[in-house]
Amino acid sequence: MAFIRDRLFAKKDEGDESTLHMIREPGSSQLVDIRRSLSHSLSVRAQKLGRRVSSIRLSNRLCRFCRDLEIQLASNGNPESSYVNNAGLLIRKLEGDWKGDRCPLCQIFAQMFGEAHDWPADPNDIGSIEIRVFPLLPLMAKRTSGKPSLFLGDDASDCFLAAVPSLFTLLPGSENEAWLSSLISKQGCVVCSQSATSPKSRLFTPHLVSPNFNPAIVQEWLRCCKTYHRNCALDQRPQPTLNLIDCVNREVISCSSQATDSAPDYVALSYVWGKNTNASKIATKGSMLPQHLPRVIEDSMSVTVALGFRYLWVDRYCVEQRDSAKKHEQIMHMDSVYQNAVLTIIATAGTDETFGLPGVSIVRPTKQTFFQGENFTLLSTLPSPHDSIAKSRWATRGWTYQEAILSRRRLVFTDDQLYFECDSMSCSESLLVSSDNYYRKPRPTLDSLVRPSMFCLQRPVVSTPPPGKVDRLINFQTYLYCAEQYSKRTLSFDDDALNAFRGIIRHLESVSTFPVRHVWGIPLIHPDDDNLPEDIIQESYYTSSVPPFWKTPFFSHHGSVDDATRSVERVDYLAFMMLGLCWRHDPYRNPPRRRNNLPSWSWVGWEGSVSWPRPSSSSAIRRSNWPWTTIHMEGGSTQRVPELYHKSTRTKQPAQHSKSLHIETSAMTRNAFIFNDASQSLRLSTGGNIKIYPSKQGIDASKVFKRIQSGRYEVISLVTVEDEAYLMLIKWYRRSAYRVGTLVIDDSYLTSPLFTSKVKTFNLR
């Protein structure tokens, strides 16, 4: 590497590759040489841009101080096996209330100067602000992997400028490291590129985003994905019954009327409907589209054609809106629509379908800092698109969650740039990845830079456990995580609560190993799906009349001594379902609201963010032998849940049954609870405070205690996860029971005398 590179990666001892000089002293002769040689490297012909660039209007005049600076980056050394110098290289100090001159470099430094004052330290400890140069590639690798990173010598890497306090140091895992990472994410970074270095030799190259959509960038992302990513390959062809928009003829076609056995390649659209849109009144003239379309649909058709495709799927016109039976059938297969699309366009800009796609019908504002020197270029990246996507209205809507999760490739239009994420990589328009250069060799320390980080539902796989044990939690935990994320979103219609999540459910039901079933959104693992005989040697049950799903099996061994030494995981299938019932509302988010016509015992019966306990292993889920507990549902006549989920049963059958869940168990006694007036808290008579997570508004410890004593509320035990016991708070109303909250207590305080000896049925509605 050249001058700055040599100092960033200088070896203190040829025999010790990990020991480096930290050359950044303000008075060093090397730094004086840098400053004095500015006139040979900075162009006094700084180009004046014709458009606004990050509110900085560049002139062709540099101030006297900036003319004494040299920022040079070259590649004639070999940094292989050199560790990153975390301190960076000092190039300029900005003292006190420095405001700078009107020259382009001073304006860039002034913007960075203001950002540095957000350093999370005592303001008195900030001292002066320094502009330092950091190596982009290895520091980014360390920032994402958390370890000092080696990088290959033939990987050209740019540097970036950062304004940091003079006391700033980068120690692994320090608050400073997190602050710099957050600053880059929120503000972007100013990248310094040497003009002599070919962009093709760089892994990451800053890119000046144009005001208009550039299809060539997306086509390169698609080419990379199809060339290098096996995980993104289509494993099944689209269903021929699909309706699609022909973007050339502007008509809706039915794939079943085509002469092929499968649908053609198509693009799907994920967007936000308007608040006043009435789906039943959306009309087409025969198969022809209306002359005036919502702007986001019109723009998506233009993008589809520009990318070389012809067909687009949009729910507004491709789902039957007037025939409720056909509409329901198509909604049931929404997962395959997005899974089988070649690409899904995601419109996160604006609030509804009238806004359009930035760069297509809307000119994108340019917010990047740019300066062209004689031997180098300064160009800032845009802030990470993750934040703007997460804050968009699109990210608040329930239906859009599974649309993004189930897609294989996603092209997100934000206000200022494109973001692409497939099931194997992610990248943004302002920092391009050289895919051919990146994939020519393994790069484990850099994988986290391009790993999909927002939407990709990692395909559930079975881990490699010790012999005789199988981890059933992988898919189950995936279900819980997806349900938690989905519950943070809102829907226009309560009846859509389960339908808008059904694609995720169908996906997790279709995996070959330990599929996750559900009853009204409550996940469970059925013993019929537990098809690994080495996991269970022999089972005996407390009573032969109770199916395996209802009773905790105990294991006795009657085989050889060698078999007895095997590690056998004790499986309590009922405990898994009880874990699914342990959801609780987040007390720090918006108050939950009861949804009409959905069961109170399921999380889909409530609008509001929910969470579940996270066991570290299957053995961390424990259910006591007391009280006696069985569960069944009512659908005309009483049916046990396993009968709803026999292998020959269609996966959608539970939705056709009653919403009533019958739990036969012993409730806790009224004397088990004590109210502490001083702390206004609820306790058990055996000790330990009870944490209350109410779903019904207006419930506090005092009201819970009074209503338990009056018999209006009762409490039943669900399951213990790790060391915490989860209890269900039940309200009686007209001989029916309704779940109104979850209680959590340290498991050591939960003893059998706290429960009644009488077994009763709680008919949960």
PDB file of N, CA, C and O in Angstrom, residues 542 550-552 572 574-575 578 621-629 665 717-720 725 747 750-752 755:
ATOM      1  N   TYR A 542     -49.127 -42.650  31.966  1.00  0.00           N
ATOM      2  CA  TYR A 542     -49.829 -42.793  33.225  1.00  0.00           C
ATOM      3  C   TYR A 542     -51.150 -43.515  33.048  1.00  0.00           C
ATOM      4  O   TYR A 542     -51.620 -44.190  33.944  1.00  0.00           O
ATOM      5  N   TRP A 550     -51.429 -35.695  25.216  1.00  0.00           N
ATOM      6  CA  TRP A 550     -52.052 -35.084  26.392  1.00  0.00           C
ATOM      7  C   TRP A 550     -51.303 -35.317  27.686  1.00  0.00           C
ATOM      8  O   TRP A 550     -51.457 -34.579  28.641  1.00  0.00           O
ATOM      9  N   LYS A 551     -50.548 -36.371  27.747  1.00  0.00           N
ATOM     10  CA  LYS A 551     -49.860 -36.686  29.000  1.00  0.00           C
ATOM     11  C   LYS A 551     -48.350 -36.654  28.787  1.00  0.00           C
ATOM     12  O   LYS A 551     -47.850 -37.017  27.740  1.00  0.00           O
ATOM     13  N   THR A 552     -47.647 -36.225  29.796  1.00  0.00           N
ATOM     14  CA  THR A 552     -46.194 -36.252  29.730  1.00  0.00           C
ATOM     15  C   THR A 552     -45.726 -37.697  29.849  1.00  0.00           C
ATOM     16  O   THR A 552     -45.994 -38.353  30.854  1.00  0.00           O
ATOM     17  N   ASP A 572     -42.169 -33.924  25.727  1.00  0.00           N
ATOM     18  CA  ASP A 572     -43.485 -33.613  26.256  1.00  0.00           C
ATOM     19  C   ASP A 572     -44.192 -32.747  25.214  1.00  0.00           C
ATOM     20  O   ASP A 572     -44.025 -31.536  25.176  1.00  0.00           O
ATOM     21  N   LEU A 574     -47.306 -32.013  24.847  1.00  0.00           N
ATOM     22  CA  LEU A 574     -48.269 -31.084  25.413  1.00  0.00           C
ATOM     23  C   LEU A 574     -47.559 -29.829  25.912  1.00  0.00           C
ATOM     24  O   LEU A 574     -48.085 -28.722  25.789  1.00  0.00           O
ATOM     25  N   ALA A 575     -46.345 -29.996  26.450  1.00  0.00           N
ATOM     26  CA  ALA A 575     -45.595 -28.841  26.944  1.00  0.00           C
ATOM     27  C   ALA A 575     -45.284 -27.865  25.819  1.00  0.00           C
ATOM     28  O   ALA A 575     -45.269 -26.647  26.026  1.00  0.00           O
ATOM     29  N   MET A 578     -48.369 -25.927  25.342  1.00  0.00           N
ATOM     30  CA  MET A 578     -48.528 -25.026  26.474  1.00  0.00           C
ATOM     31  C   MET A 578     -47.569 -23.840  26.355  1.00  0.00           C
ATOM     32  O   MET A 578     -47.906 -22.715  26.720  1.00  0.00           O
ATOM     33  N   ILE A 621     -38.074 -26.784  28.688  1.00  0.00           N
ATOM     34  CA  ILE A 621     -39.539 -26.662  28.749  1.00  0.00           C
ATOM     35  C   ILE A 621     -40.048 -27.768  29.659  1.00  0.00           C
ATOM     36  O   ILE A 621     -39.978 -28.950  29.311  1.00  0.00           O
ATOM     37  N   ARG A 622     -40.564 -27.417  30.817  1.00  0.00           N
ATOM     38  CA  ARG A 622     -40.972 -28.422  31.796  1.00  0.00           C
ATOM     39  C   ARG A 622     -42.410 -28.179  32.230  1.00  0.00           C
ATOM     40  O   ARG A 622     -42.837 -27.041  32.415  1.00  0.00           O
ATOM     41  N   ARG A 623     -43.121 -29.273  32.385  1.00  0.00           N
ATOM     42  CA  ARG A 623     -44.484 -29.198  32.893  1.00  0.00           C
ATOM     43  C   ARG A 623     -44.590 -30.143  34.077  1.00  0.00           C
ATOM     44  O   ARG A 623     -44.196 -31.304  33.999  1.00  0.00           O
ATOM     45  N   SER A 624     -45.102 -29.639  35.162  1.00  0.00           N
ATOM     46  CA  SER A 624     -45.179 -30.438  36.386  1.00  0.00           C
ATOM     47  C   SER A 624     -46.158 -31.599  36.221  1.00  0.00           C
ATOM     48  O   SER A 624     -47.098 -31.537  35.412  1.00  0.00           O
ATOM     49  N   ASN A 625     -45.933 -32.661  36.982  1.00  0.00           N
ATOM     50  CA  ASN A 625     -46.860 -33.790  36.969  1.00  0.00           C
ATOM     51  C   ASN A 625     -48.198 -33.404  37.598  1.00  0.00           C
ATOM     52  O   ASN A 625     -49.197 -34.080  37.422  1.00  0.00           O
ATOM     53  N   TRP A 626     -48.222 -32.366  38.357  1.00  0.00           N
ATOM     54  CA  TRP A 626     -49.443 -31.777  38.904  1.00  0.00           C
ATOM     55  C   TRP A 626     -49.532 -30.360  38.375  1.00  0.00           C
ATOM     56  O   TRP A 626     -48.505 -29.687  38.198  1.00  0.00           O
ATOM     57  N   PRO A 627     -50.630 -29.815  38.134  1.00  0.00           N
ATOM     58  CA  PRO A 627     -51.906 -30.525  38.172  1.00  0.00           C
ATOM     59  C   PRO A 627     -52.130 -31.328  36.886  1.00  0.00           C
ATOM     60  O   PRO A 627     -51.455 -31.113  35.893  1.00  0.00           O
ATOM     61  N   TRP A 628     -53.098 -32.236  36.959  1.00  0.00           N
ATOM     62  CA  TRP A 628     -53.515 -32.994  35.776  1.00  0.00           C
ATOM     63  C   TRP A 628     -53.987 -32.014  34.707  1.00  0.00           C
ATOM     64  O   TRP A 628     -54.744 -31.091  34.967  1.00  0.00           O
ATOM     65  N   THR A 629     -53.515 -32.205  33.471  1.00  0.00           N
ATOM     66  CA  THR A 629     -53.899 -31.286  32.399  1.00  0.00           C
ATOM     67  C   THR A 629     -54.142 -32.044  31.109  1.00  0.00           C
ATOM     68  O   THR A 629     -53.309 -32.859  30.685  1.00  0.00           O
ATOM     69  N   THR A 665     -57.982 -29.076  34.064  1.00  0.00           N
ATOM     70  CA  THR A 665     -56.854 -28.953  34.978  1.00  0.00           C
ATOM     71  C   THR A 665     -57.352 -28.478  36.337  1.00  0.00           C
ATOM     72  O   THR A 665     -58.550 -28.220  36.524  1.00  0.00           O
ATOM     73  N   SER A 717     -51.933 -23.179  35.660  1.00  0.00           N
ATOM     74  CA  SER A 717     -50.516 -23.304  35.308  1.00  0.00           C
ATOM     75  C   SER A 717     -50.380 -23.765  33.862  1.00  0.00           C
ATOM     76  O   SER A 717     -51.121 -24.636  33.396  1.00  0.00           O
ATOM     77  N   LEU A 718     -49.428 -23.185  33.161  1.00  0.00           N
ATOM     78  CA  LEU A 718     -49.145 -23.594  31.791  1.00  0.00           C
ATOM     79  C   LEU A 718     -47.874 -24.441  31.751  1.00  0.00           C
ATOM     80  O   LEU A 718     -47.928 -25.654  31.678  1.00  0.00           O
ATOM     81  N   VAL A 719     -46.711 -23.779  31.801  1.00  0.00           N
ATOM     82  CA  VAL A 719     -45.456 -24.507  31.656  1.00  0.00           C
ATOM     83  C   VAL A 719     -44.349 -23.683  32.295  1.00  0.00           C
ATOM     84  O   VAL A 719     -44.479 -22.468  32.481  1.00  0.00           O
ATOM     85  N   THR A 720     -43.263 -24.356  32.639  1.00  0.00           N
ATOM     86  CA  THR A 720     -42.069 -23.675  33.145  1.00  0.00           C
ATOM     87  C   THR A 720     -41.015 -23.651  32.056  1.00  0.00           C
ATOM     88  O   THR A 720     -40.733 -24.678  31.425  1.00  0.00           O
ATOM     89  N   ALA A 725     -42.066 -19.861  35.790  1.00  0.00           N
ATOM     90  CA  ALA A 725     -43.335 -20.545  35.567  1.00  0.00           C
ATOM     91  C   ALA A 725     -44.333 -19.554  34.961  1.00  0.00           C
ATOM     92  O   ALA A 725     -44.457 -18.416  35.419  1.00  0.00           O
ATOM     93  N   ASP A 747     -40.136 -20.302  39.398  1.00  0.00           N
ATOM     94  CA  ASP A 747     -40.682 -21.656  39.492  1.00  0.00           C
ATOM     95  C   ASP A 747     -40.502 -22.276  40.878  1.00  0.00           C
ATOM     96  O   ASP A 747     -41.296 -23.128  41.285  1.00  0.00           O
ATOM     97  N   LEU A 750     -43.597 -22.175  43.122  1.00  0.00           N
ATOM     98  CA  LEU A 750     -44.838 -22.811  42.674  1.00  0.00           C
ATOM     99  C   LEU A 750     -44.857 -24.256  43.169  1.00  0.00           C
ATOM    100  O   LEU A 750     -44.132 -25.111  42.642  1.00  0.00           O
ATOM    101  N   THR A 751     -45.670 -24.543  44.161  1.00  0.00           N
ATOM    102  CA  THR A 751     -45.715 -25.870  44.775  1.00  0.00           C
ATOM    103  C   THR A 751     -47.127 -26.443  44.684  1.00  0.00           C
ATOM    104  O   THR A 751     -48.106 -25.717  44.504  1.00  0.00           O
ATOM    105  N   SER A 752     -47.255 -27.748  44.852  1.00  0.00           N
ATOM    106  CA  SER A 752     -48.546 -28.420  44.690  1.00  0.00           C
ATOM    107  C   SER A 752     -49.618 -27.960  45.687  1.00  0.00           C
ATOM    108  O   SER A 752     -50.803 -27.923  45.319  1.00  0.00           O
ATOM    109  N   PHE A 755     -52.489 -25.488  44.593  1.00  0.00           N
ATOM    110  CA  PHE A 755     -53.533 -25.850  43.641  1.00  0.00           C
ATOM    111  C   PHE A 755     -54.661 -26.603  44.344  1.00  0.00           C
ATOM    112  O   PHE A 755     -54.438 -27.314  45.327  1.00  0.00           O
TER     113      PHE A 755
END
